[in-house]
Short mmCIF file of C-alpha atoms and ligand atoms in Angstrom, two decimals:
data_model
loop_
_atom_site.label_atom_id
_atom_site.label_comp_id
_atom_site.label_asym_id
_atom_site.label_seq_id
_atom_site.Cartn_x
_atom_site.Cartn_y
_atom_site.Cartn_z
CA MET A 1 13.24 16.36 13.56
CA LYS A 2 15.23 15.64 10.41
CA CYS A 3 18.14 13.32 9.72
CA ARG A 4 21.41 15.25 9.72
CA VAL A 5 22.61 13.31 6.69
CA CYS A 6 19.62 12.91 4.32
CA ARG A 7 17.05 15.37 5.80
CA GLY A 8 14.49 12.52 5.90
CA PRO A 9 12.38 11.91 9.04
CA ALA A 10 14.65 11.24 12.04
CA VAL A 11 13.88 8.54 14.61
CA ILE A 12 16.49 9.42 17.23
CA ASP A 13 18.40 12.47 18.35
CA VAL A 14 21.89 12.29 19.86
CA ARG A 15 22.19 15.50 21.79
CA ARG A 16 25.90 15.31 22.51
CA HIS A 17 26.49 15.27 18.75
CA ASN A 18 23.77 17.88 18.21
CA ALA A 19 22.35 15.56 15.57
CA ALA A 20 19.35 13.42 14.69
CA PHE A 21 19.28 10.44 12.35
CA CYS A 22 16.92 8.33 10.21
CA PRO A 23 17.22 4.56 10.84
CA ASP A 24 19.78 3.88 8.10
CA HIS A 25 22.01 6.80 8.98
CA PHE A 26 21.77 6.00 12.68
CA VAL A 27 23.18 2.55 11.95
CA THR A 28 25.94 4.21 9.92
CA HIS A 29 26.59 6.61 12.82
CA CYS A 30 26.93 3.72 15.30
CA ARG A 31 29.30 1.82 13.01
CA GLU A 32 31.37 4.96 12.55
CA GLN A 33 31.65 5.45 16.32
CA VAL A 34 32.82 1.86 16.78
CA ARG A 35 35.21 2.11 13.83
CA ARG A 36 36.70 5.27 15.35
CA ALA A 37 37.09 3.67 18.77
CA ILE A 38 38.83 0.66 17.22
CA THR A 39 41.15 2.86 15.15
CA ASP A 40 41.91 5.49 17.79
CA HIS A 41 42.86 2.88 20.37
CA HIS A 42 44.44 0.33 17.99
CA MET A 43 42.07 -2.30 19.31
CA ILE A 44 42.12 -4.94 16.62
CA ASP A 45 44.88 -6.47 14.59
CA PRO A 46 43.51 -7.98 11.33
CA GLU A 47 45.09 -11.29 12.35
CA HIS A 48 43.26 -11.42 15.68
CA ARG A 49 40.59 -13.99 16.45
CA ILE A 50 37.92 -12.16 18.44
CA VAL A 51 35.29 -13.52 20.80
CA VAL A 52 32.48 -11.28 22.04
CA ALA A 53 31.31 -11.79 25.63
CA VAL A 54 27.56 -12.06 24.98
CA SER A 55 25.14 -11.58 27.87
CA GLY A 56 21.96 -11.45 25.75
CA GLY A 57 21.49 -7.76 26.64
CA LYS A 58 21.46 -4.80 24.27
CA ASP A 59 25.11 -3.84 24.55
CA SER A 60 26.73 -7.18 23.84
CA LEU A 61 24.33 -8.07 21.01
CA ALA A 62 24.76 -4.61 19.47
CA LEU A 63 28.53 -5.03 19.75
CA TRP A 64 28.47 -8.41 18.03
CA ASP A 65 26.28 -7.02 15.25
CA LEU A 66 28.37 -3.87 14.84
CA LEU A 67 31.61 -5.84 14.55
CA VAL A 68 30.04 -8.10 11.92
CA GLY A 69 28.78 -4.95 10.13
CA LEU A 70 32.36 -3.67 10.06
CA ASP A 71 33.48 -6.94 8.40
CA TYR A 72 35.11 -8.54 11.41
CA GLN A 73 34.22 -12.18 12.04
CA PRO A 74 33.87 -12.52 15.80
CA ASP A 75 32.32 -15.51 17.51
CA GLY A 76 30.31 -15.12 20.71
CA VAL A 77 30.53 -16.75 24.12
CA TYR A 78 27.69 -16.78 26.63
CA LEU A 79 28.50 -17.33 30.28
CA GLY A 80 25.59 -18.86 32.25
CA LEU A 81 25.65 -17.33 35.73
CA GLY A 82 22.76 -19.33 37.18
CA ILE A 83 20.63 -16.28 38.04
CA GLY A 84 17.29 -18.13 37.65
CA GLU A 85 14.86 -17.12 34.91
CA TYR A 86 16.94 -14.06 34.11
CA SER A 87 19.86 -16.24 32.99
CA ASN A 88 17.59 -18.63 31.07
CA ASP A 89 15.93 -15.76 29.17
CA SER A 90 19.28 -14.12 28.47
CA LEU A 91 20.61 -17.34 26.95
CA ASP A 92 17.49 -17.61 24.76
CA HIS A 93 18.16 -14.12 23.38
CA ALA A 94 21.82 -14.88 22.71
CA ARG A 95 20.95 -18.16 20.97
CA ALA A 96 18.20 -16.53 18.90
CA TYR A 97 20.59 -13.88 17.62
CA ALA A 98 23.25 -16.45 16.72
CA THR A 99 20.73 -18.68 14.92
CA ASP A 100 19.10 -15.79 13.02
CA ARG A 101 22.39 -14.37 11.83
CA GLY A 102 24.23 -17.64 11.30
CA VAL A 103 27.09 -16.86 13.70
CA THR A 104 28.81 -19.11 16.24
CA LEU A 105 27.84 -18.91 19.91
CA HIS A 106 29.80 -20.88 22.52
CA GLU A 107 28.26 -21.53 25.91
CA VAL A 108 29.98 -21.83 29.29
CA ASP A 109 27.86 -22.76 32.29
CA LEU A 110 29.14 -21.77 35.71
CA ALA A 111 27.05 -24.33 37.62
CA ALA A 112 27.88 -27.23 35.28
CA GLU A 113 31.60 -26.46 35.07
CA GLN A 114 32.40 -25.02 38.48
CA GLY A 115 29.60 -26.34 40.69
CA PHE A 116 28.15 -23.03 41.86
CA THR A 117 25.96 -20.11 40.77
CA ILE A 118 26.28 -16.38 41.40
CA PRO A 119 23.41 -16.36 43.94
CA ALA A 120 25.16 -19.22 45.81
CA ALA A 121 28.47 -17.34 45.76
CA ALA A 122 26.81 -14.16 47.05
CA ALA A 123 25.15 -16.10 49.88
CA ALA A 124 28.37 -17.87 50.82
CA THR A 125 30.49 -14.72 50.85
CA HIS A 126 27.86 -12.41 52.40
CA ARG A 127 28.85 -9.81 49.84
CA ALA A 128 27.00 -8.00 47.05
CA PRO A 129 26.67 -10.46 44.13
CA CYS A 130 28.28 -8.17 41.54
CA GLY A 131 31.75 -8.65 43.06
CA ALA A 132 31.61 -12.45 42.74
CA CYS A 133 29.96 -12.10 39.35
CA GLY A 134 32.60 -9.75 37.94
CA LEU A 135 35.42 -11.95 39.24
CA SER A 136 33.82 -15.08 37.73
CA LYS A 137 33.19 -13.42 34.38
CA ARG A 138 36.75 -12.10 34.07
CA HIS A 139 38.28 -15.42 35.06
CA LEU A 140 36.10 -17.71 32.93
CA LEU A 141 36.03 -15.51 29.82
CA ASN A 142 39.79 -15.21 29.92
CA ARG A 143 40.19 -18.93 30.37
CA PHE A 144 37.76 -19.66 27.55
CA ALA A 145 39.65 -17.31 25.20
CA LEU A 146 43.04 -18.85 26.01
CA GLU A 147 41.81 -22.44 25.75
CA HIS A 148 40.05 -21.81 22.43
CA HIS A 149 42.85 -19.71 20.92
CA TYR A 150 41.04 -16.38 20.73
CA ASP A 151 43.47 -13.48 20.94
CA THR A 152 40.91 -10.91 22.01
CA VAL A 153 37.85 -10.76 24.24
CA ALA A 154 35.49 -7.91 23.24
CA THR A 155 33.03 -6.71 25.88
CA GLY A 156 29.96 -4.48 25.56
CA HIS A 157 30.95 -1.83 28.10
CA ASN A 158 29.51 1.42 26.75
CA LEU A 159 30.19 5.09 27.43
CA ASP A 160 27.69 5.18 30.33
CA ASP A 161 29.36 2.18 31.98
CA GLU A 162 32.85 3.54 31.59
CA ALA A 163 31.96 7.06 32.76
CA ALA A 164 30.24 5.60 35.85
CA VAL A 165 33.24 3.40 36.69
CA LEU A 166 35.55 6.36 36.16
CA LEU A 167 33.49 8.52 38.50
CA GLY A 168 33.70 5.80 41.17
CA ASN A 169 37.45 5.44 40.69
CA VAL A 170 38.03 9.20 40.84
CA LEU A 171 35.82 9.70 43.90
CA ARG A 172 38.03 7.26 45.82
CA TRP A 173 41.27 8.00 43.92
CA GLU A 174 41.70 4.33 43.11
CA THR A 175 45.01 4.87 41.32
CA GLU A 176 45.54 1.21 40.49
CA TYR A 177 42.10 0.94 38.89
CA LEU A 178 42.60 4.24 37.06
CA ALA A 179 45.81 2.82 35.57
CA ARG A 180 43.85 -0.11 34.20
CA GLN A 181 40.78 1.80 33.05
CA HIS A 182 41.32 1.82 29.31
CA PRO A 183 39.40 0.54 26.25
CA VAL A 184 42.30 -1.83 25.50
CA LEU A 185 44.10 -4.06 27.95
CA PRO A 186 46.93 -5.71 26.01
CA ALA A 187 47.57 -9.43 26.20
CA THR A 188 50.01 -10.29 28.96
CA THR A 189 51.30 -13.57 30.35
CA GLY A 190 48.18 -15.63 31.08
CA PHE A 191 45.72 -12.94 29.94
CA ALA A 192 44.04 -12.51 26.56
CA ARG A 193 43.73 -9.01 25.12
CA ARG A 194 40.53 -7.23 26.22
CA ILE A 195 38.82 -4.51 24.22
CA LYS A 196 35.76 -2.28 24.68
CA PRO A 197 34.70 -1.07 21.23
CA LEU A 198 31.47 0.61 22.46
CA VAL A 199 33.15 3.37 24.46
CA ARG A 200 31.89 6.02 22.03
CA LEU A 201 28.22 4.91 22.26
CA GLY A 202 25.79 5.48 25.12
CA GLU A 203 23.30 2.86 26.29
CA ARG A 204 20.38 4.74 24.79
CA GLU A 205 22.14 4.41 21.44
CA THR A 206 22.86 0.67 21.77
CA ALA A 207 19.19 0.08 22.68
CA ALA A 208 18.01 2.11 19.66
CA TYR A 209 20.53 0.29 17.45
CA CYS A 210 19.08 -3.08 18.50
CA VAL A 211 15.51 -1.93 17.86
CA ILE A 212 16.38 -0.59 14.41
CA ARG A 213 18.35 -3.73 13.51
CA GLY A 214 15.56 -6.03 14.73
CA ILE A 215 17.69 -7.54 17.51
CA ASP A 216 15.53 -8.97 20.29
CA TYR A 217 17.46 -8.51 23.54
CA GLN A 218 16.98 -9.18 27.24
CA VAL A 219 15.22 -6.02 28.46
CA ASP A 220 14.94 -7.02 32.12
CA GLU A 221 17.55 -5.76 34.55
CA CYS A 222 19.53 -8.39 36.43
CA PRO A 223 17.57 -9.07 39.64
CA MET A 224 20.84 -8.99 41.60
CA ALA A 225 21.86 -5.50 40.42
CA ALA A 226 20.31 -3.68 43.39
CA GLY A 227 23.09 -2.36 45.55
CA ASN A 228 25.52 -2.00 42.65
CA ARG A 229 26.95 1.43 43.37
CA HIS A 230 27.58 2.13 39.70
CA LEU A 231 23.83 2.57 39.30
CA HIS A 232 24.04 5.65 41.55
CA TYR A 233 26.95 7.03 39.58
CA LYS A 234 25.02 6.50 36.35
CA ASP A 235 22.10 8.36 37.82
CA VAL A 236 24.28 11.33 38.79
CA LEU A 237 25.92 11.40 35.38
CA ASN A 238 22.55 11.18 33.60
CA ARG A 239 21.40 14.29 35.46
CA LEU A 240 24.58 16.10 34.46
CA GLU A 241 24.18 14.97 30.87
CA GLN A 242 20.59 16.20 30.83
CA ARG A 243 21.69 19.71 31.80
CA SER A 244 24.87 19.67 29.79
CA PRO A 245 24.90 17.22 26.84
CA GLY A 246 28.34 15.83 26.14
CA SER A 247 29.47 15.81 29.78
CA LYS A 248 29.91 12.04 29.98
CA ALA A 249 31.93 11.85 26.77
CA ALA A 250 34.07 14.83 27.82
CA PHE A 251 34.68 13.26 31.23
CA PHE A 252 35.64 9.80 29.99
CA HIS A 253 37.43 10.62 26.75
CA GLY A 254 39.13 13.59 28.44
CA PHE A 255 40.48 11.15 31.01
CA LEU A 256 41.86 8.90 28.26
CA ASP A 257 43.41 11.83 26.38
CA HIS A 258 44.84 13.80 29.29
CA ALA A 259 45.11 11.75 32.45
CA HIS A 260 45.23 7.98 31.92
CA ASP A 261 48.95 7.89 31.15
CA ARG A 262 49.76 9.57 34.43
CA PHE A 263 48.17 6.69 36.31
CA ALA A 264 49.51 4.02 33.95
CA ASP A 265 52.99 5.12 35.01
CA HIS A 266 52.02 4.29 38.57
CA PRO A 267 54.20 1.45 39.87
CA ASP A 268 51.07 -0.57 40.67
CA GLY A 269 49.97 -0.17 37.06
CA ASP A 270 52.51 -2.77 35.85
CA ASP A 271 50.38 -5.33 34.10
CA THR A 272 52.85 -7.39 32.16
CA GLY A 273 51.94 -10.42 34.18
CA ALA A 274 55.63 -11.29 34.41
CA HIS A 275 55.73 -10.79 38.17
CA LEU A 276 52.76 -13.09 38.80
CA GLY A 277 52.86 -16.69 39.95
CA ARG A 278 50.45 -19.45 38.95
CA CYS A 279 47.39 -20.64 40.87
CA THR A 280 48.19 -24.09 42.24
CA GLU A 281 44.66 -25.24 41.34
CA CYS A 282 43.79 -23.73 37.95
CA GLY A 283 47.07 -22.29 36.69
CA ALA A 284 45.72 -18.73 36.34
CA PRO A 285 48.11 -15.83 37.00
CA THR A 286 47.88 -14.77 40.64
CA THR A 287 49.82 -13.06 43.41
CA THR A 288 48.73 -15.72 45.92
CA ASP A 289 49.05 -19.53 45.95
CA VAL A 290 45.40 -20.03 45.08
CA CYS A 291 43.72 -17.44 42.82
CA ALA A 292 40.74 -15.34 43.91
CA PHE A 293 38.39 -17.29 41.64
CA CYS A 294 39.39 -20.67 43.08
CA ARG A 295 39.01 -19.27 46.59
CA LEU A 296 35.54 -18.05 45.66
CA ARG A 297 34.65 -21.49 44.28
CA HIS A 298 35.76 -23.14 47.54
CA ARG A 299 33.55 -20.86 49.58
CA ALA A 300 30.57 -21.19 47.24
CA THR A 301 30.73 -24.98 47.07
CA SER A 302 31.61 -25.84 50.67
CA ARG A 303 28.70 -26.89 52.83
CA PRO A 304 27.92 -24.61 55.82
FE1 SF4 B 1 26.41 -9.98 37.57
FE2 SF4 B 1 25.79 -7.81 39.06
FE3 SF4 B 1 25.69 -7.72 36.38
FE4 SF4 B 1 23.88 -9.14 37.73
S1 SF4 B 1 24.16 -6.92 37.82
S2 SF4 B 1 24.97 -9.80 35.88
S3 SF4 B 1 25.12 -9.92 39.43
S4 SF4 B 1 27.53 -8.02 37.64
ZN1 ZN B 2 42.76 -20.68 40.38
#
């Protein structure tokens, strides 16, 4: 196997590009994919202050490193979810990266600031933990960005993640979610801009990128992931990809090119925030008196 660029020994093949790369040219390939995603979707304004949502896993650390490699100057924010040893180890990896590379990592701790953990929220709501976790992450990352004057929150969602979410949304024709499934969600009243610069890289590539760049990441899966239906969708898509390389990229990027606008025109797709009221407890935009996050906090912190 030879590198497509220099014909030296290749360390990884990327079948959907029908190419293999040596370590240096693989790093260049990853940067080029991120640069293209940023350009194609007008993700970043040079004036923007960016904060990367860092979980300590391969995707978010690769994203942070790739943005720095492309001469952006993002800071990172780690959100402690209180998932036992898994959260402690993840924080160690995030801190180690920040210290090694001399970049700024902020830390937000759910238990210290809000009085509950994701396992406690899951127990209190009798629901799968990922719902409470996703809601908490969106709410607290947005709040952190607004309070600290970051214009943009960058997240490490990769091509595999986005294709799996898209499959789930299409299977149920979730038109409102399809309207919002895009690598850029513009800033609206009460919401910072959100971007997903890794949508042109698969998770196998972000893992290889971290190994080649010497980034030590959290390799364990979240112990609360079981039951997350996106894992099944990923499995199905991986089997398709195996038989027909390029299927995931064609599915997701084809949606963005040919179909997303049709759903964005959906009346429910209005996301200007102008029609929303304010949570009477935290001030976040909401359609109800008390926002979903504050309601979750009440349930998770009230004694049975
Ligand atoms: Fe949160 Fe679920 Fe991800 Fe675990 S797997 S970090 S519970 S969203
Ligand atoms: Zn609230």
